GROMACS .gro file of N, CA and C in nm:
model
  495
    1MET      N    1   4.501  16.716  -1.665
    1MET     CA    2   4.541  16.708  -1.803
    1MET      C    3   4.588  16.845  -1.847
    2THR      N    4   4.704  16.851  -1.906
    2THR     CA    5   4.758  16.979  -1.951
    2THR      C    6   4.695  17.019  -2.084
    3LEU      N    7   4.707  17.146  -2.114
    3LEU     CA    8   4.654  17.194  -2.241
    3LEU      C    9   4.721  17.125  -2.358
    4VAL      N   10   4.848  17.091  -2.344
    4VAL     CA   11   4.918  17.021  -2.452
    4VAL      C   12   4.856  16.884  -2.475
    5ARG      N   13   4.829  16.811  -2.367
    5ARG     CA   14   4.766  16.678  -2.382
    5ARG      C   15   4.628  16.690  -2.440
    6ILE      N   16   4.554  16.792  -2.400
    6ILE     CA   17   4.420  16.814  -2.457
    6ILE      C   18   4.433  16.841  -2.606
    7ALA      N   19   4.526  16.928  -2.641
    7ALA     CA   20   4.544  16.962  -2.782
    7ALA      C   21   4.580  16.838  -2.863
    8LEU      N   22   4.668  16.754  -2.811
    8LEU     CA   23   4.705  16.632  -2.882
    8LEU      C   24   4.586  16.539  -2.896
    9SER      N   25   4.510  16.523  -2.790
    9SER     CA   26   4.391  16.439  -2.796
    9SER      C   27   4.293  16.490  -2.900
   10VAL      N   28   4.273  16.620  -2.899
   10VAL     CA   29   4.180  16.681  -2.992
   10VAL      C   30   4.230  16.665  -3.135
   11LEU      N   31   4.360  16.681  -3.156
   11LEU     CA   32   4.414  16.665  -3.290
   11LEU      C   33   4.397  16.523  -3.340
   12LEU      N   34   4.414  16.425  -3.253
   12LEU     CA   35   4.392  16.285  -3.292
   12LEU      C   36   4.247  16.263  -3.332
   13ILE      N   37   4.157  16.318  -3.256
   13ILE     CA   38   4.014  16.306  -3.289
   13ILE      C   39   3.987  16.376  -3.421
   14ALA      N   40   4.048  16.492  -3.440
   14ALA     CA   41   4.027  16.568  -3.563
   14ALA      C   42   4.081  16.491  -3.683
   15ALA      N   43   4.196  16.426  -3.666
   15ALA     CA   44   4.252  16.349  -3.775
   15ALA      C   45   4.159  16.236  -3.815
   16ALA      N   46   4.094  16.175  -3.715
   16ALA     CA   47   4.000  16.067  -3.742
   16ALA      C   48   3.874  16.118  -3.810
   17ALA      N   49   3.844  16.244  -3.790
   17ALA     CA   50   3.723  16.303  -3.846
   17ALA      C   51   3.756  16.408  -3.952
   18ALA      N   52   3.861  16.384  -4.029
   18ALA     CA   53   3.908  16.483  -4.125
   18ALA      C   54   3.801  16.524  -4.225
   19ASP      N   55   3.709  16.435  -4.253
   19ASP     CA   56   3.604  16.467  -4.349
   19ASP      C   57   3.485  16.536  -4.283
   20ASP      N   58   3.493  16.562  -4.155
   20ASP     CA   59   3.385  16.626  -4.078
   20ASP      C   60   3.407  16.777  -4.081
   21GLU      N   61   3.317  16.849  -4.147
   21GLU     CA   62   3.331  16.994  -4.158
   21GLU      C   63   3.322  17.066  -4.024
   22PHE      N   64   3.272  16.998  -3.920
   22PHE     CA   65   3.255  17.059  -3.789
   22PHE      C   66   3.371  17.026  -3.694
   23ALA      N   67   3.469  16.945  -3.737
   23ALA     CA   68   3.579  16.904  -3.650
   23ALA      C   69   3.658  17.024  -3.597
   24GLY      N   70   3.684  17.121  -3.681
   24GLY     CA   71   3.759  17.240  -3.637
   24GLY      C   72   3.684  17.316  -3.530
   25GLY      N   73   3.554  17.327  -3.544
   25GLY     CA   74   3.473  17.395  -3.444
   25GLY      C   75   3.476  17.322  -3.311
   26ARG      N   76   3.470  17.188  -3.316
   26ARG     CA   77   3.477  17.111  -3.191
   26ARG      C   78   3.612  17.130  -3.124
   27ILE      N   79   3.719  17.133  -3.202
   27ILE     CA   80   3.853  17.153  -3.146
   27ILE      C   81   3.860  17.287  -3.073
   28ARG      N   82   3.815  17.393  -3.140
   28ARG     CA   83   3.819  17.526  -3.078
   28ARG      C   84   3.731  17.531  -2.953
   29MET      N   85   3.616  17.465  -2.957
   29MET     CA   86   3.527  17.463  -2.841
   29MET      C   87   3.595  17.395  -2.722
   30VAL      N   88   3.658  17.281  -2.745
   30VAL     CA   89   3.725  17.208  -2.635
   30VAL      C   90   3.843  17.288  -2.581
   31GLU      N   91   3.916  17.354  -2.668
   31GLU     CA   92   4.027  17.438  -2.622
   31GLU      C   93   3.976  17.551  -2.533
   32GLU      N   94   3.865  17.613  -2.573
   32GLU     CA   95   3.807  17.721  -2.491
   32GLU      C   96   3.759  17.668  -2.357
   33ILE      N   97   3.698  17.551  -2.356
   33ILE     CA   98   3.653  17.490  -2.231
   33ILE      C   99   3.771  17.466  -2.138
   34ALA      N  100   3.881  17.416  -2.193
   34ALA     CA  101   4.000  17.390  -2.112
   34ALA      C  102   4.052  17.518  -2.048
   35LEU      N  103   4.052  17.625  -2.123
   35LEU     CA  104   4.098  17.753  -2.068
   35LEU      C  105   4.002  17.805  -1.961
   36LEU      N  106   3.873  17.795  -1.986
   36LEU     CA  107   3.774  17.842  -1.889
   36LEU      C  108   3.776  17.761  -1.759
   37ALA      N  109   3.814  17.635  -1.767
   37ALA     CA  110   3.815  17.549  -1.649
   37ALA      C  111   3.914  17.598  -1.543
   38ARG      N  112   4.014  17.671  -1.585
   38ARG     CA  113   4.113  17.722  -1.489
   38ARG      C  114   4.054  17.830  -1.399
   39GLU      N  115   3.959  17.909  -1.452
   39GLU     CA  116   3.905  18.023  -1.378
   39GLU      C  117   3.833  17.986  -1.249
   40PRO      N  118   3.743  17.888  -1.248
   40PRO     CA  119   3.673  17.857  -1.123
   40PRO      C  120   3.748  17.755  -1.038
   41GLY      N  121   3.876  17.736  -1.064
   41GLY     CA  122   3.954  17.637  -0.991
   41GLY      C  123   3.946  17.651  -0.840
   42VAL      N  124   3.939  17.773  -0.792
   42VAL     CA  125   3.930  17.796  -0.647
   42VAL      C  126   3.797  17.741  -0.595
   43GLU      N  127   3.689  17.768  -0.667
   43GLU     CA  128   3.556  17.723  -0.623
   43GLU      C  129   3.538  17.572  -0.636
   44THR      N  130   3.588  17.515  -0.745
   44THR     CA  131   3.565  17.373  -0.771
   44THR      C  132   3.676  17.284  -0.713
   45GLY      N  133   3.790  17.344  -0.682
   45GLY     CA  134   3.902  17.265  -0.634
   45GLY      C  135   3.978  17.197  -0.747
   46ARG      N  136   3.943  17.230  -0.870
   46ARG     CA  137   4.008  17.168  -0.986
   46ARG      C  138   4.039  17.276  -1.088
   47ARG      N  139   4.160  17.272  -1.139
   47ARG     CA  140   4.199  17.372  -1.239
   47ARG      C  141   4.191  17.317  -1.381
   48GLU      N  142   4.155  17.192  -1.393
   48GLU     CA  143   4.133  17.135  -1.525
   48GLU      C  144   4.030  17.024  -1.515
   49LEU      N  145   3.963  16.998  -1.625
   49LEU     CA  146   3.856  16.899  -1.626
   49LEU      C  147   3.913  16.762  -1.659
   50ASP      N  148   3.842  16.660  -1.616
   50ASP     CA  149   3.881  16.521  -1.640
   50ASP      C  150   3.904  16.498  -1.789
   51SER      N  151   4.012  16.432  -1.822
   51SER     CA  152   4.046  16.409  -1.963
   51SER      C  153   3.939  16.326  -2.034
   52ARG      N  154   3.869  16.239  -1.962
   52ARG     CA  155   3.763  16.160  -2.024
   52ARG      C  156   3.646  16.249  -2.065
   53VAL      N  157   3.614  16.346  -1.980
   53VAL     CA  158   3.507  16.442  -2.012
   53VAL      C  159   3.548  16.522  -2.136
   54MET      N  160   3.670  16.569  -2.138
   54MET     CA  161   3.716  16.650  -2.251
   54MET      C  162   3.716  16.568  -2.380
   55ALA      N  163   3.753  16.441  -2.372
   55ALA     CA  164   3.754  16.355  -2.492
   55ALA      C  165   3.612  16.336  -2.545
   56VAL      N  166   3.515  16.315  -2.456
   56VAL     CA  167   3.376  16.299  -2.500
   56VAL      C  168   3.325  16.430  -2.559
   57MET      N  169   3.358  16.542  -2.498
   57MET     CA  170   3.317  16.671  -2.553
   57MET      C  171   3.374  16.690  -2.693
   58ALA      N  172   3.498  16.646  -2.714
   58ALA     CA  173   3.564  16.664  -2.843
   58ALA      C  174   3.506  16.577  -2.952
   59LYS      N  175   3.446  16.465  -2.916
   59LYS     CA  176   3.395  16.376  -3.022
   59LYS      C  177   3.242  16.382  -3.039
   60THR      N  178   3.171  16.447  -2.950
   60THR     CA  179   3.026  16.452  -2.960
   60THR      C  180   2.984  16.561  -3.058
   61PRO      N  181   2.906  16.525  -3.159
   61PRO     CA  182   2.869  16.620  -3.265
   61PRO      C  183   2.758  16.716  -3.222
   62ARG      N  184   2.793  16.822  -3.152
   62ARG     CA  185   2.693  16.916  -3.100
   62ARG      C  186   2.604  16.972  -3.211
   63HIS      N  187   2.658  16.982  -3.331
   63HIS     CA  188   2.577  17.035  -3.442
   63HIS      C  189   2.458  16.945  -3.474
   64ARG      N  190   2.463  16.819  -3.431
   64ARG     CA  191   2.350  16.728  -3.453
   64ARG      C  192   2.240  16.746  -3.347
   65PHE      N  193   2.266  16.828  -3.245
   65PHE     CA  194   2.172  16.849  -3.135
   65PHE      C  195   2.109  16.988  -3.137
   66VAL      N  196   2.133  17.062  -3.245
   66VAL     CA  197   2.073  17.194  -3.261
   66VAL      C  198   1.992  17.197  -3.389
   67PRO      N  199   1.895  17.289  -3.399
   67PRO     CA  200   1.819  17.301  -3.524
   67PRO      C  201   1.912  17.338  -3.641
   68PRO      N  202   1.874  17.301  -3.763
   68PRO     CA  203   1.960  17.329  -3.879
   68PRO      C  204   2.005  17.475  -3.889
   69GLN      N  205   1.919  17.568  -3.856
   69GLN     CA  206   1.956  17.710  -3.866
   69GLN      C  207   2.060  17.751  -3.762
   70GLU      N  208   2.086  17.668  -3.663
   70GLU     CA  209   2.186  17.698  -3.560
   70GLU      C  210   2.315  17.618  -3.577
   71GLU      N  211   2.322  17.531  -3.679
   71GLU     CA  212   2.443  17.448  -3.698
   71GLU      C  213   2.570  17.531  -3.705
   72LYS      N  214   2.563  17.644  -3.773
   72LYS     CA  215   2.683  17.729  -3.789
   72LYS      C  216   2.733  17.782  -3.654
   73ASN      N  217   2.646  17.785  -3.554
   73ASN     CA  218   2.681  17.834  -3.421
   73ASN      C  219   2.705  17.722  -3.320
   74ALA      N  220   2.695  17.598  -3.364
   74ALA     CA  221   2.694  17.485  -3.272
   74ALA      C  222   2.816  17.478  -3.181
   75TYR      N  223   2.931  17.520  -3.227
   75TYR     CA  224   3.052  17.506  -3.146
   75TYR      C  225   3.095  17.636  -3.081
   76GLN      N  226   3.007  17.735  -3.081
   76GLN     CA  227   3.032  17.854  -3.000
   76GLN      C  228   3.001  17.817  -2.855
   77ASN      N  229   3.077  17.871  -2.765
   77ASN     CA  230   3.061  17.838  -2.624
   77ASN      C  231   2.950  17.922  -2.562
   78ARG      N  232   2.828  17.894  -2.607
   78ARG     CA  233   2.712  17.965  -2.556
   78ARG      C  234   2.588  17.879  -2.575
   79PRO      N  235   2.484  17.906  -2.497
   79PRO     CA  236   2.358  17.834  -2.518
   79PRO      C  237   2.297  17.875  -2.652
   80LEU      N  238   2.218  17.785  -2.709
   80LEU     CA  239   2.151  17.812  -2.836
   80LEU      C  240   2.005  17.769  -2.825
   81PRO      N  241   1.916  17.838  -2.896
   81PRO     CA  242   1.775  17.798  -2.893
   81PRO      C  243   1.754  17.664  -2.964
   82ILE      N  244   1.666  17.581  -2.906
   82ILE     CA  245   1.635  17.452  -2.969
   82ILE      C  246   1.485  17.440  -2.996
   83GLY      N  247   1.412  17.547  -2.971
   83GLY     CA  248   1.268  17.546  -2.993
   83GLY      C  249   1.192  17.528  -2.863
   84TYR      N  250   1.062  17.557  -2.868
   84TYR     CA  251   0.972  17.540  -2.754
   84TYR      C  252   1.017  17.619  -2.631
   85GLY      N  253   1.087  17.732  -2.656
   85GLY     CA  254   1.133  17.816  -2.546
   85GLY      C  255   1.250  17.758  -2.468
   86GLN      N  256   1.316  17.657  -2.522
   86GLN     CA  257   1.425  17.588  -2.453
   86GLN      C  258   1.558  17.618  -2.523
   87THR      N  259   1.667  17.590  -2.452
   87THR     CA  260   1.801  17.608  -2.509
   87THR      C  261   1.886  17.485  -2.483
   88ILE      N  262   1.987  17.468  -2.565
   88ILE     CA  263   2.093  17.371  -2.540
   88ILE      C  264   2.196  17.446  -2.456
   89SER      N  265   2.245  17.384  -2.351
   89SER     CA  266   2.335  17.452  -2.257
   89SER      C  267   2.470  17.487  -2.321
   90GLN      N  268   2.532  17.587  -2.263
   90GLN     CA  269   2.667  17.628  -2.302
   90GLN      C  270   2.761  17.508  -2.285
   91PRO      N  271   2.846  17.479  -2.383
   91PRO     CA  272   2.936  17.363  -2.372
   91PRO      C  273   3.022  17.362  -2.246
   92TYR      N  274   3.072  17.477  -2.205
   92TYR     CA  275   3.153  17.480  -2.083
   92TYR      C  276   3.073  17.432  -1.962
   93ILE      N  277   2.948  17.475  -1.951
   93ILE     CA  278   2.864  17.435  -1.838
   93ILE      C  279   2.837  17.284  -1.844
   94VAL      N  280   2.812  17.232  -1.964
   94VAL     CA  281   2.793  17.087  -1.979
   94VAL      C  282   2.918  17.012  -1.933
   95ALA      N  283   3.034  17.059  -1.975
   95ALA     CA  284   3.159  16.994  -1.936
   95ALA      C  285   3.182  17.003  -1.785
   96LEU      N  286   3.159  17.120  -1.726
   96LEU     CA  287   3.181  17.138  -1.583
   96LEU      C  288   3.085  17.051  -1.501
   97MET      N  289   2.956  17.053  -1.536
   97MET     CA  290   2.859  16.971  -1.462
   97MET      C  291   2.896  16.822  -1.473
   98THR      N  292   2.934  16.781  -1.592
   98THR     CA  293   2.970  16.640  -1.612
   98THR      C  294   3.095  16.605  -1.532
   99ASP      N  295   3.193  16.690  -1.535
   99ASP     CA  296   3.316  16.667  -1.460
   99ASP      C  297   3.289  16.653  -1.311
  100LEU      N  298   3.204  16.739  -1.258
  100LEU     CA  299   3.175  16.738  -1.114
  100LEU      C  300   3.099  16.613  -1.071
  101MET      N  301   3.043  16.539  -1.166
  101MET     CA  302   2.972  16.415  -1.134
  101MET      C  303   3.068  16.300  -1.105
  102HIS      N  304   3.192  16.309  -1.150
  102HIS     CA  305   3.292  16.203  -1.129
  102HIS      C  306   3.239  16.067  -1.174
  103LEU      N  307   3.185  16.061  -1.295
  103LEU     CA  308   3.125  15.938  -1.345
  103LEU      C  309   3.228  15.828  -1.368
  104ARG      N  310   3.183  15.706  -1.344
  104ARG     CA  311   3.262  15.587  -1.376
  104ARG      C  312   3.188  15.509  -1.484
  105SER      N  313   3.257  15.423  -1.554
  105SER     CA  314   3.197  15.354  -1.669
  105SER      C  315   3.078  15.266  -1.631
  106GLY      N  316   3.066  15.221  -1.508
  106GLY     CA  317   2.955  15.137  -1.467
  106GLY      C  318   2.837  15.212  -1.409
  107ASP      N  319   2.845  15.344  -1.405
  107ASP     CA  320   2.739  15.425  -1.343
  107ASP      C  321   2.614  15.432  -1.429
  108THR      N  322   2.501  15.454  -1.360
  108THR     CA  323   2.373  15.481  -1.424
  108THR      C  324   2.332  15.622  -1.383
  109VAL      N  325   2.286  15.701  -1.481
  109VAL     CA  326   2.255  15.841  -1.458
  109VAL      C  327   2.109  15.869  -1.489
  110LEU      N  328   2.044  15.950  -1.407
  110LEU     CA  329   1.911  16.002  -1.435
  110LEU      C  330   1.925  16.150  -1.464
  111GLU      N  331   1.880  16.190  -1.581
  111GLU     CA  332   1.883  16.330  -1.621
  111GLU      C  333   1.739  16.380  -1.630
  112ILE      N  334   1.713  16.495  -1.570
  112ILE     CA  335   1.581  16.556  -1.576
  112ILE      C  336   1.590  16.673  -1.674
  113GLY      N  337   1.514  16.666  -1.781
  113GLY     CA  338   1.515  16.770  -1.882
  113GLY      C  339   1.607  16.735  -1.998
  114THR      N  340   1.561  16.652  -2.087
  114THR     CA  341   1.641  16.604  -2.199
  114THR      C  342   1.678  16.714  -2.297
  115GLY      N  343   1.584  16.804  -2.324
  115GLY     CA  344   1.608  16.907  -2.425
  115GLY      C  345   1.638  16.842  -2.558
  116SER      N  346   1.747  16.884  -2.621
  116SER     CA  347   1.786  16.827  -2.750
  116SER      C  348   1.860  16.695  -2.734
  117GLY      N  349   1.907  16.667  -2.611
  117GLY     CA  350   1.977  16.542  -2.584
  117GLY      C  351   2.128  16.555  -2.573
  118TYR      N  352   2.182  16.674  -2.589
  118TYR     CA  353   2.327  16.691  -2.588
  118TYR      C  354   2.391  16.648  -2.456
  119GLN      N  355   2.337  16.693  -2.345
  119GLN     CA  356   2.394  16.654  -2.215
  119GLN      C  357   2.387  16.503  -2.197
  120ALA      N  358   2.275  16.442  -2.234
  120ALA     CA  359   2.261  16.296  -2.222
  120ALA      C  360   2.363  16.225  -2.310
  121ALA      N  361   2.391  16.279  -2.429
  121ALA     CA  362   2.492  16.218  -2.516
  121ALA      C  363   2.630  16.223  -2.452
  122ILE      N  364   2.662  16.336  -2.389
  122ILE     CA  365   2.790  16.347  -2.319
  122ILE      C  366   2.797  16.245  -2.206
  123LEU      N  367   2.689  16.236  -2.128
  123LEU     CA  368   2.685  16.140  -2.017
  123LEU      C  369   2.695  15.997  -2.067
  124ALA      N  370   2.633  15.970  -2.182
  124ALA     CA  371   2.634  15.834  -2.238
  124ALA      C  372   2.775  15.789  -2.276
  125GLY      N  373   2.861  15.885  -2.307
  125GLY     CA  374   2.999  15.851  -2.339
  125GLY      C  375   3.083  15.815  -2.218
  126LEU      N  376   3.029  15.836  -2.098
  126LEU     CA  377   3.104  15.812  -1.976
  126LEU      C  378   3.039  15.709  -1.883
  127ALA      N  379   2.909  15.691  -1.894
  127ALA     CA  380   2.835  15.603  -1.802
  127ALA      C  381   2.785  15.479  -1.876
  128GLN      N  382   2.744  15.383  -1.798
  128GLN     CA  383   2.689  15.260  -1.856
  128GLN      C  384   2.551  15.285  -1.916
  129ALA      N  385   2.468  15.362  -1.844
  129ALA     CA  386   2.332  15.387  -1.890
  129ALA      C  387   2.288  15.526  -1.848
  130VAL      N  388   2.207  15.590  -1.934
  130VAL     CA  389   2.151  15.720  -1.906
  130VAL      C  390   2.000  15.710  -1.927
  131TYR      N  391   1.926  15.751  -1.825
  131TYR     CA  392   1.781  15.761  -1.832
  131TYR      C  393   1.748  15.909  -1.826
  132THR      N  394   1.670  15.955  -1.922
  132THR     CA  395   1.642  16.098  -1.930
  132THR      C  396   1.493  16.120  -1.953
  133ILE      N  397   1.441  16.223  -1.889
  133ILE     CA  398   1.298  16.252  -1.900
  133ILE      C  399   1.280  16.396  -1.948
  134GLU      N  400   1.187  16.412  -2.042
  134GLU     CA  401   1.158  16.544  -2.100
  134GLU      C  402   1.008  16.568  -2.098
  135ILE      N  403   0.968  16.683  -2.045
  135ILE     CA  404   0.826  16.717  -2.034
  135ILE      C  405   0.768  16.770  -2.165
  136VAL      N  406   0.851  16.831  -2.250
  136VAL     CA  407   0.806  16.885  -2.379
  136VAL      C  408   0.811  16.770  -2.481
  137GLU      N  409   0.694  16.717  -2.514
  137GLU     CA  410   0.688  16.596  -2.596
  137GLU      C  411   0.766  16.605  -2.727
  138PRO      N  412   0.750  16.711  -2.807
  138PRO     CA  413   0.826  16.715  -2.933
  138PRO      C  414   0.977  16.709  -2.912
  139LEU      N  415   1.027  16.777  -2.810
  139LEU     CA  416   1.171  16.771  -2.782
  139LEU      C  417   1.213  16.630  -2.741
  140GLY      N  418   1.134  16.568  -2.656
  140GLY     CA  419   1.165  16.431  -2.613
  140GLY      C  420   1.168  16.333  -2.729
  141ARG      N  421   1.071  16.342  -2.817
  141ARG     CA  422   1.064  16.252  -2.933
  141ARG      C  423   1.180  16.278  -3.029
  142GLN      N  424   1.210  16.407  -3.051
  142GLN     CA  425   1.324  16.440  -3.137
  142GLN      C  426   1.454  16.384  -3.080
  143ALA      N  427   1.472  16.400  -2.950
  143ALA     CA  428   1.594  16.350  -2.885
  143ALA      C  429   1.601  16.197  -2.897
  144GLU      N  430   1.489  16.132  -2.873
  144GLU     CA  431   1.485  15.986  -2.882
  144GLU      C  432   1.526  15.940  -3.022
  145ASN      N  433   1.471  16.004  -3.125
  145ASN     CA  434   1.507  15.970  -3.263
  145ASN      C  435   1.653  16.001  -3.292
  146ARG      N  436   1.701  16.110  -3.237
  146ARG     CA  437   1.841  16.150  -3.257
  146ARG      C  438   1.935  16.046  -3.194
  147PHE      N  439   1.902  15.999  -3.075
  147PHE     CA  440   1.987  15.898  -3.010
  147PHE      C  441   1.993  15.770  -3.094
  148LYS      N  442   1.880  15.731  -3.147
  148LYS     CA  443   1.877  15.611  -3.232
  148LYS      C  444   1.962  15.632  -3.356
  149ALA      N  445   1.944  15.745  -3.423
  149ALA     CA  446   2.018  15.774  -3.545
  149ALA      C  447   2.169  15.781  -3.523
  150LEU      N  448   2.209  15.831  -3.406
  150LEU     CA  449   2.352  15.847  -3.376
  150LEU      C  450   2.413  15.727  -3.304
  151GLY      N  451   2.330  15.625  -3.275
  151GLY     CA  452   2.384  15.503  -3.215
  151GLY      C  453   2.404  15.507  -3.064
  152TYR      N  454   2.331  15.593  -2.994
  152TYR     CA  455   2.341  15.599  -2.848
  152TYR      C  456   2.246  15.494  -2.789
  153GLY      N  457   2.289  15.369  -2.787
  153GLY     CA  458   2.207  15.260  -2.738
  153GLY      C  459   2.193  15.255  -2.588
  154ASN      N  460   2.272  15.332  -2.516
  154ASN     CA  461   2.265  15.329  -2.370
  154ASN      C  462   2.187  15.446  -2.312
  155VAL      N  463   2.107  15.514  -2.396
  155VAL     CA  464   2.023  15.625  -2.350
  155VAL      C  465   1.877  15.587  -2.368
  156THR      N  466   1.800  15.599  -2.260
  156THR     CA  467   1.656  15.573  -2.262
  156THR      C  468   1.584  15.703  -2.234
  157VAL      N  469   1.489  15.739  -2.322
  157VAL     CA  470   1.415  15.863  -2.309
  157VAL      C  471   1.273  15.831  -2.263
  158ARG      N  472   1.226  15.911  -2.172
  158ARG     CA  473   1.085  15.904  -2.130
  158ARG      C  474   1.027  16.044  -2.145
  159VAL      N  475   0.911  16.051  -2.207
  159VAL     CA  476   0.844  16.179  -2.224
  159VAL      C  477   0.736  16.187  -2.117
  160GLY      N  478   0.738  16.294  -2.040
  160GLY     CA  479   0.638  16.312  -1.936
  160GLY      C  480   0.687  16.407  -1.829
  161ASP      N  481   0.603  16.425  -1.730
  161ASP     CA  482   0.632  16.511  -1.615
  161ASP      C  483   0.689  16.424  -1.504
  162GLY      N  484   0.815  16.443  -1.472
  162GLY     CA  485   0.881  16.361  -1.371
  162GLY      C  486   0.849  16.402  -1.228
  163TYR      N  487   0.764  16.500  -1.209
  163TYR     CA  488   0.736  16.550  -1.075
  163TYR      C  489   0.683  16.440  -0.982
  164GLN      N  490   0.596  16.355  -1.034
  164GLN     CA  491   0.536  16.249  -0.952
  164GLN      C  492   0.620  16.120  -0.956
  165GLY      N  493   0.734  16.125  -1.018
  165GLY     CA  494   0.820  16.006  -1.024
  165GLY      C  495   0.811  15.937  -1.156
   0.00000   0.00000   0.00000
């Protein structure tokens, strides 16, 4: 996908979310991800990320997955604290990891470490079902409530230590 196609896709999403104060931040975040994807092209064998991954990144409200005091920073391409000594991953890393999974719409995904739920939300936009486990109970419960509030019906959260299965 070329940068022009990404920009057009992002603009269409932005037009649909014109009343969303965070739409501009999401657009800039996706543009930065697209530029960064070119750098590791030698290592990954890809100089651009899957357009489906980029579309999900552009429409997922990252500001809903960070604490209120971090909303203003939600679309910066960096990890942010989410409490309990944990962070939400850098958007570029989320996009790259998701892209390297080569997900199809019928796939089922197991995620270890739900955190705030952002990665699971991205995966939910590409896969049929996402099962995620979080050892920090408050984070797991918050993510579970967030998925319900945002309409992610294909994400199942389990709170516990996945070490024993």
